[in-house]
XYZ file of C-alpha atoms in Angstrom:
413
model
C 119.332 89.159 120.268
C 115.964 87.458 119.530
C 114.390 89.401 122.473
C 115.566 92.991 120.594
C 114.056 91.787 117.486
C 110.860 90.694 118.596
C 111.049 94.115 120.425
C 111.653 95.807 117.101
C 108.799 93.863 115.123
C 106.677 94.496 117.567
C 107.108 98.436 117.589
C 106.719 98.071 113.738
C 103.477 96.330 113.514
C 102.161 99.289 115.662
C 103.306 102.025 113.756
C 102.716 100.319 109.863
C 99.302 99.560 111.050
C 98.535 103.409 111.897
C 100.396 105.254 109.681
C 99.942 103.155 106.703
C 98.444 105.449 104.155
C 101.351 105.852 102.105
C 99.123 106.648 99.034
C 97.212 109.556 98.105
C 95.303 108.237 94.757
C 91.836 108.968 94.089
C 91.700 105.606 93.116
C 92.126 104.117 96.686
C 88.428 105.149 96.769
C 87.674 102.021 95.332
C 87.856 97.885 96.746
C 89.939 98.224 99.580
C 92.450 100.334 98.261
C 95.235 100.516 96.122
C 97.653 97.154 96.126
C 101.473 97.786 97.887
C 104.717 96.180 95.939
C 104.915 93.269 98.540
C 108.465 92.894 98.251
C 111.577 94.306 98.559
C 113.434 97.610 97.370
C 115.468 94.836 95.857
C 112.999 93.452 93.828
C 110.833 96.565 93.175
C 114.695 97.991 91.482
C 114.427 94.905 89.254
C 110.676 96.009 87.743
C 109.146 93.719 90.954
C 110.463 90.480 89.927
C 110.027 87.595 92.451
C 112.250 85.001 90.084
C 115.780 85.847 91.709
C 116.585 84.251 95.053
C 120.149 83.950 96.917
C 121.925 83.290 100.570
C 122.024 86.556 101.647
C 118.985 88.704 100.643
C 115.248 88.210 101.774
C 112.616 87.660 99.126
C 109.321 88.500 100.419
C 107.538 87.446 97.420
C 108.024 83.685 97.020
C 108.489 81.591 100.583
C 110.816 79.123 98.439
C 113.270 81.990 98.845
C 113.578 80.959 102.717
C 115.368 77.404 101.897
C 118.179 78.691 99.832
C 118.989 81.244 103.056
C 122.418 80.702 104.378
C 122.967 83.532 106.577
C 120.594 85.377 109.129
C 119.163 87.993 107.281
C 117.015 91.274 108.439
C 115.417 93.692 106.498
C 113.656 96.882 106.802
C 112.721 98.941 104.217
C 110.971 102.555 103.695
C 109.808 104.685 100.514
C 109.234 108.427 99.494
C 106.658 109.099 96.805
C 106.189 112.307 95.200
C 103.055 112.500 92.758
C 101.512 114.922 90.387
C 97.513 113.999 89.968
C 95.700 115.626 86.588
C 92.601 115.831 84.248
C 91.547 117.450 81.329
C 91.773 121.055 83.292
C 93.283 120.634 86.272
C 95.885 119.481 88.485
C 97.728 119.081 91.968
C 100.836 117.755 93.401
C 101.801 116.277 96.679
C 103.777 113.419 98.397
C 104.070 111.174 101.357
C 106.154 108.346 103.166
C 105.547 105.059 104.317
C 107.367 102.571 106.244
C 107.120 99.330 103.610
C 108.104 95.801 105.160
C 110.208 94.265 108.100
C 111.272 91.127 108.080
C 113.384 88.417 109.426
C 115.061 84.938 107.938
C 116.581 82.008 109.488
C 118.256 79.652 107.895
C 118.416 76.133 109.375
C 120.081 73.414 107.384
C 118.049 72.357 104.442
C 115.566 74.538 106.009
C 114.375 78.246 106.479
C 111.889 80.240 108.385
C 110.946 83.706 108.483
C 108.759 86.577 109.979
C 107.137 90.011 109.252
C 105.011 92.595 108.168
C 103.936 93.563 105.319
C 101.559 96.171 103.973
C 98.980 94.746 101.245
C 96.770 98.275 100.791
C 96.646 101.344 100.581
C 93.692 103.703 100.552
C 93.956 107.637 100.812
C 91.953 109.958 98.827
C 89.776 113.134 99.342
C 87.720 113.965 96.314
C 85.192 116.340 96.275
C 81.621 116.452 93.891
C 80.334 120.153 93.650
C 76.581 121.354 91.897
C 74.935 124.674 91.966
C 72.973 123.657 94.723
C 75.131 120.799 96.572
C 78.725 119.727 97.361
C 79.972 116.077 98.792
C 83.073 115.401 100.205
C 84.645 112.384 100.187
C 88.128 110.997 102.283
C 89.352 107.755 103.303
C 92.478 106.418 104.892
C 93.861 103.368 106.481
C 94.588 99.865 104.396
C 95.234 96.014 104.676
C 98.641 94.645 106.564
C 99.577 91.066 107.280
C 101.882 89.376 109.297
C 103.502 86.686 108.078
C 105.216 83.193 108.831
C 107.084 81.473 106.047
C 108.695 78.237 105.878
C 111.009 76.839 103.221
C 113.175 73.757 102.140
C 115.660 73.265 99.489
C 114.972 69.852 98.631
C 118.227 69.283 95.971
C 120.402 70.683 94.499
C 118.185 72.343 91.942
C 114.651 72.712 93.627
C 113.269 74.711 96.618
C 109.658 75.033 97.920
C 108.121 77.046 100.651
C 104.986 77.958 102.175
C 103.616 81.168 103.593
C 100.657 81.220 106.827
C 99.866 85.052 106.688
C 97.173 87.246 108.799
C 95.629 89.512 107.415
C 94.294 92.532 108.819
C 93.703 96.543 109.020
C 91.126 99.553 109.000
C 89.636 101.564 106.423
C 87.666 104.823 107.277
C 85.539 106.094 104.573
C 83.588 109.332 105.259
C 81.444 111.559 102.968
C 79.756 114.970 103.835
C 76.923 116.593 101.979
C 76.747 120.655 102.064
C 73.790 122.167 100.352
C 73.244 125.536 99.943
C 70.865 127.327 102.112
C 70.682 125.038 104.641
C 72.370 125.531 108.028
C 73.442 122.320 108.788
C 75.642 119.799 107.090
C 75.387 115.761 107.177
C 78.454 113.385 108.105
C 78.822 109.984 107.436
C 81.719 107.928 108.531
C 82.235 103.912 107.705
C 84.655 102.190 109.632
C 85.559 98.683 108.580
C 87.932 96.152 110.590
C 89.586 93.907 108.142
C 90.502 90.483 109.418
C 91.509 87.063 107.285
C 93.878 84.130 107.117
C 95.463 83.148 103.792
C 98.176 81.102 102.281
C 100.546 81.268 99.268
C 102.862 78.302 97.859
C 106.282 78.679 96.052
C 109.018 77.230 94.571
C 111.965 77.772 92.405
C 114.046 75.498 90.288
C 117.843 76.164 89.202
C 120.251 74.322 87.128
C 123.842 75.256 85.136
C 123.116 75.265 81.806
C 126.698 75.865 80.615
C 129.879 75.704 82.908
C 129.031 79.452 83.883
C 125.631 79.892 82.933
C 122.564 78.891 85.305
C 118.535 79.195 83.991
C 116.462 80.139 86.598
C 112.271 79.376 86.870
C 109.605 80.435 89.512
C 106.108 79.937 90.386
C 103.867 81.106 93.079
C 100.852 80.395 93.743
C 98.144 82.294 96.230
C 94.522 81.082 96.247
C 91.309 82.930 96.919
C 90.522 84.009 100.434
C 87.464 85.767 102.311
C 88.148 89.000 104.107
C 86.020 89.441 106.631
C 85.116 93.375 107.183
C 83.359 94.158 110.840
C 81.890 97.498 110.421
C 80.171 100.373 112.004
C 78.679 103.442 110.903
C 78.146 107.048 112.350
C 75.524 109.563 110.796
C 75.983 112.847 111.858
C 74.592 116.216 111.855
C 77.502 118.836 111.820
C 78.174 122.740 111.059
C 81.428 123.273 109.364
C 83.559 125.800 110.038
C 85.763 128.075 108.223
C 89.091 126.329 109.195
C 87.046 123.287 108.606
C 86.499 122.256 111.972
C 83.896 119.572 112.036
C 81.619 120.707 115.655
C 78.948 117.662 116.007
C 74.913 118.820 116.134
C 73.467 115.295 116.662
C 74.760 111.655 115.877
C 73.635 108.000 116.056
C 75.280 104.698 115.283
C 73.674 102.042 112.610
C 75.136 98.776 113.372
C 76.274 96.906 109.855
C 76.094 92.849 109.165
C 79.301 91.395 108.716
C 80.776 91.525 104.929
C 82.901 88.673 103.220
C 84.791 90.128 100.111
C 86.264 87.155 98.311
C 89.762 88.767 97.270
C 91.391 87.320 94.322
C 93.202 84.302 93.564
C 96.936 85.349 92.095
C 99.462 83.763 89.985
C 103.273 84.085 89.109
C 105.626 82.476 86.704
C 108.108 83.684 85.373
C 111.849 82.556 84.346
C 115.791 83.863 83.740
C 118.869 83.194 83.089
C 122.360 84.962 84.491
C 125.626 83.908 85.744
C 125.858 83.357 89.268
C 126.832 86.402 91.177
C 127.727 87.939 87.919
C 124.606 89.262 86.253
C 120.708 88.376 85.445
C 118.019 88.934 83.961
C 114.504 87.836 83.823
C 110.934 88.352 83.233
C 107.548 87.080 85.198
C 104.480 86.789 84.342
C 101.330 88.009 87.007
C 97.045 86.520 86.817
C 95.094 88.067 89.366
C 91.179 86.598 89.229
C 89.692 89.423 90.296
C 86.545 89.784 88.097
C 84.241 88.960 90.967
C 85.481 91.460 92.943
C 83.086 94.143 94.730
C 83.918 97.277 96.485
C 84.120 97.237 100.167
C 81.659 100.018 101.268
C 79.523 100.347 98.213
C 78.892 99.162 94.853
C 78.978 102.277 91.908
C 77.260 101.703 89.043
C 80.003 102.576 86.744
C 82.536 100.677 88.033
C 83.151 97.408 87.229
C 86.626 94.705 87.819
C 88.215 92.663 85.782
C 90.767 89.975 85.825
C 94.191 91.779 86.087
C 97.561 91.198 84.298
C 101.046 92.323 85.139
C 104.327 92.133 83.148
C 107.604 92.543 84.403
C 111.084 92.361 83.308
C 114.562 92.928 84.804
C 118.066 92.234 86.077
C 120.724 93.298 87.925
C 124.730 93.220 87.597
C 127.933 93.046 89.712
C 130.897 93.756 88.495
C 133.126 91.830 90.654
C 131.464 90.975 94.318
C 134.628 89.618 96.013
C 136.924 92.647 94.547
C 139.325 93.504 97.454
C 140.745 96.916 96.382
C 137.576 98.295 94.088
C 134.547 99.164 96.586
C 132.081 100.150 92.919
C 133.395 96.515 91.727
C 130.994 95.014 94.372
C 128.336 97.177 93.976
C 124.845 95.955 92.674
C 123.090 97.642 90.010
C 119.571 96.548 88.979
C 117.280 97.965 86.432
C 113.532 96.419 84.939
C 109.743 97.893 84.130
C 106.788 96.739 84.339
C 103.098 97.103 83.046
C 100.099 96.506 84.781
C 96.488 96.000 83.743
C 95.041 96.686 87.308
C 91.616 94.987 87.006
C 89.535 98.125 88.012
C 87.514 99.863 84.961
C 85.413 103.441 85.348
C 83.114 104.919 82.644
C 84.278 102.058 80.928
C 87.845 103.067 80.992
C 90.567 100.660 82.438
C 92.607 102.108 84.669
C 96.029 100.835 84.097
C 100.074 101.325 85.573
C 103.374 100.862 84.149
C 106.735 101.684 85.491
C 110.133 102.363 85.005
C 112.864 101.246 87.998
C 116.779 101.430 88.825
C 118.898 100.856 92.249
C 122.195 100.051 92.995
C 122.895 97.625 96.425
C 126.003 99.082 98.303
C 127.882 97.127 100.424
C 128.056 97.309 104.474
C 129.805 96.211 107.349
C 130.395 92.665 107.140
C 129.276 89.319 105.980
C 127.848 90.429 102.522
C 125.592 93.503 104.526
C 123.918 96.127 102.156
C 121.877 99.400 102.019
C 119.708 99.320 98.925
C 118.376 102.603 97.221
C 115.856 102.391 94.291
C 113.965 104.814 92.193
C 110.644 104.779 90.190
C 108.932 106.893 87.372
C 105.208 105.642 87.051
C 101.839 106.380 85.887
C 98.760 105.326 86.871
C 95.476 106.119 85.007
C 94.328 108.304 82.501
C 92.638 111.574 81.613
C 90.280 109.916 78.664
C 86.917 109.058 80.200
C 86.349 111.845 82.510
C 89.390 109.877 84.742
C 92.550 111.229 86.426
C 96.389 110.303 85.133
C 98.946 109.956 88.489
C 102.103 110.691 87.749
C 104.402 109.729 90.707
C 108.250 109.574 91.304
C 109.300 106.685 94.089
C 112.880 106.430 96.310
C 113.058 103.456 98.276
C 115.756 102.801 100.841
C 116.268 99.686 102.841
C 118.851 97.724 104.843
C 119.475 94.160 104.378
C 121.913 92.992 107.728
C 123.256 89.345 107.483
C 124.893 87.821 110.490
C 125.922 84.237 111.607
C 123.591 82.902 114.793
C 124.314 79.176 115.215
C 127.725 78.177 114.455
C 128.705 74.191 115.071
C 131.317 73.566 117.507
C 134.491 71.428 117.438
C 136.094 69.534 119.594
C 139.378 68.275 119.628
């Protein structure tokens, strides 16, 4: 069994860490991409909240979660995101897929541990800039993973705290071509950067009964600043374009690049709710993200600029009766929540901001509390005031959260 699932994590780190686009923003142009929800469909149904924790479901988002496990858990999830992109004059639609997290917990006692992957960034964009007398092309693609190893403990009763040792790492190809008009040849550049880092992020999360049926619920997580180191290299190229765009290579050279370390963001969560156990909840969090000293990756525009970065979130979820024997919609989960996000990044002096709207339900599978979780998302992301772009997307996330027992004590007689 542990043999297949290293197997399986294995496969998965290969394929999330080249096909990870999952975006196409024009704003993944800028830092190292747009930021993934780095949590579950779960969560992201709930407006992204990383308050709730149980036995049976993985939360990604605060390693305290890991303590309170009481049942082998795996989880894999997946998303479909279809997006409509617009100005003042025009616009264009589109949509892609991306394979989101996998994950395993294992609980052990007072204890838990658990492994995974998890995307971090996304970048994919092509934009072009056309003059009378010039035209540059700009595309990018690739993003920021990390593998991680959590550890947590329940310590009483009412308190849990865990840890998280994650590695980060990915690519990010940024390439621009300029076409001017009466000359026969065209000029390529192409920046690849090789993203590497260690970080760490602290949790925990503190429950009591407040009433015979009633239990309040807090949370706090805590991720400090890290450097990201980016190894680089960079092709200029003479090329002739053709008319199916084929790219056919006149001349090239390499220029080697220093080093970079981007100092990415500290980031903090609190947030707090109250529910009955099992029954219903509902809660709202509270997201700082330092990120005023932030710098782009490849180059630094003039009119951009970043600033520290809020988010608000609120949601719930509620069960009508989870150990109903004859009603199979009595035990399903249904979750609802929003949030709104100041995202730190300002252009022409216009902040680019996000909110969104979210719903799932958690169906029931197989055995020992097993589920298939389906969420959906209406967002927007930017706006059309200060010669910007509004994105207008629509999200369906699917993923499968598989319990099962591994070490049972024995008896003897």
């Amino acid at each position: 069994m542990i043999k297949k699932i290293l197997v399986v994590i294995l496969v998965h780190v290969a394929v999330i860490s080249h096909a990870q686009e999952g975006t196409s923003s024009p704003y993944s142009f800028y830092g190292i991409g747009i930021p993934k929800f780095k949590g579950t469909v779960e969560n992201r149904s709930m407006g992204g909240l990383s308050i709730h924790t149980d036995s049976i479901h993985l939360n990604l988002q605060n390693p305290a979660s890991f303590g309170e496990l009481g049942l082998t858990t795996y989880t894999v999830g997946t998303s479909y995101s279809k997006f409509d992109i617009s100005n003042t004059t025009e616009s264009s639609t589109g949509e892609n897929a991306s394979l989101d997290y996998l994950a395993i917990g294992i609980p052990a006692g007072k204890f838990g541990f658990g492994f995974g992957i998890v995307p971090l960034t996304s970048v994919g964009y092509e934009l072009n800039n056309v003059t009378d007398t010039r035209e540059l092309r700009f595309s990018g693609t690739g993003g920021l993973n990390k593998v991680f190893l959590a550890a947590g403990v329940k310590l009483n009763k009412h308190l849990s705290i865990g840890v998280d040792l994650n590695y980060n790492f990915g690519n990010i190809e940024n390439k621009t071509i300029l076409r001017r008009s009466g000359i026969q040849y065209d000029t390529r550049e192409i920046t690849n950067s090789d993203l590497s880092s260690f970080s760490l992020s602290f949790g925990l999360t503190y429950k009591t009964m407040i009433t015979d049926r009633l239990e309040l619920v807090a949370s706090a997580v805590s991720r400090p600043s890290f450097d990201l180191t980016s190894n680089g290299t960079r092709e200029l190229a003479t090329v002739i374009i053709g008319n199916n765009g084929q790219e056919v290579v006149v001349d090239r050279r390499e220029i080697t690049i220093e080093d970079q370390e981007v100092d990415l963001p500290a980031e903090y969560k609190i947030g707090g709710g109250i529910g009955e156990p099992r029954k219903w909840f509902i809660g709202a969090e509270y997201v700082y993200v330092d990120s005023g000293k932030f710098t782009n990756l490849v180059s630094n525009q003039s009119n951009v600029v970043y600033e520290n970065a809020s988010k608000f979130k609120a949601g719930g979820y509620y069960i009508p009766r989870y150990n109903s024997l004859t009603g199979y919609f009595n035990r399903v989960t249904y979750r609802a929540g929003f949030r709104y996000e100041e995202t730190g990044l300002n252009i022409n002096n216009g902040s680019v901001n996000e909110f969104g709207i979210s719903f799932g339900v958690g169906l029931p599978v197989g055995r020992l509390f097993s589920n298939a979780n389906l969420g959906f998302e209406y967002g927007q992301r930017g706006t059309t005031n200060f010669g910007l772009v509004k994105e207008e997307f629509f999200n369906v996330s699917l993923s499968l959260s598989l319990n099962d027992r591994w070490f049972k004590k024995l008896k003897f007689n």
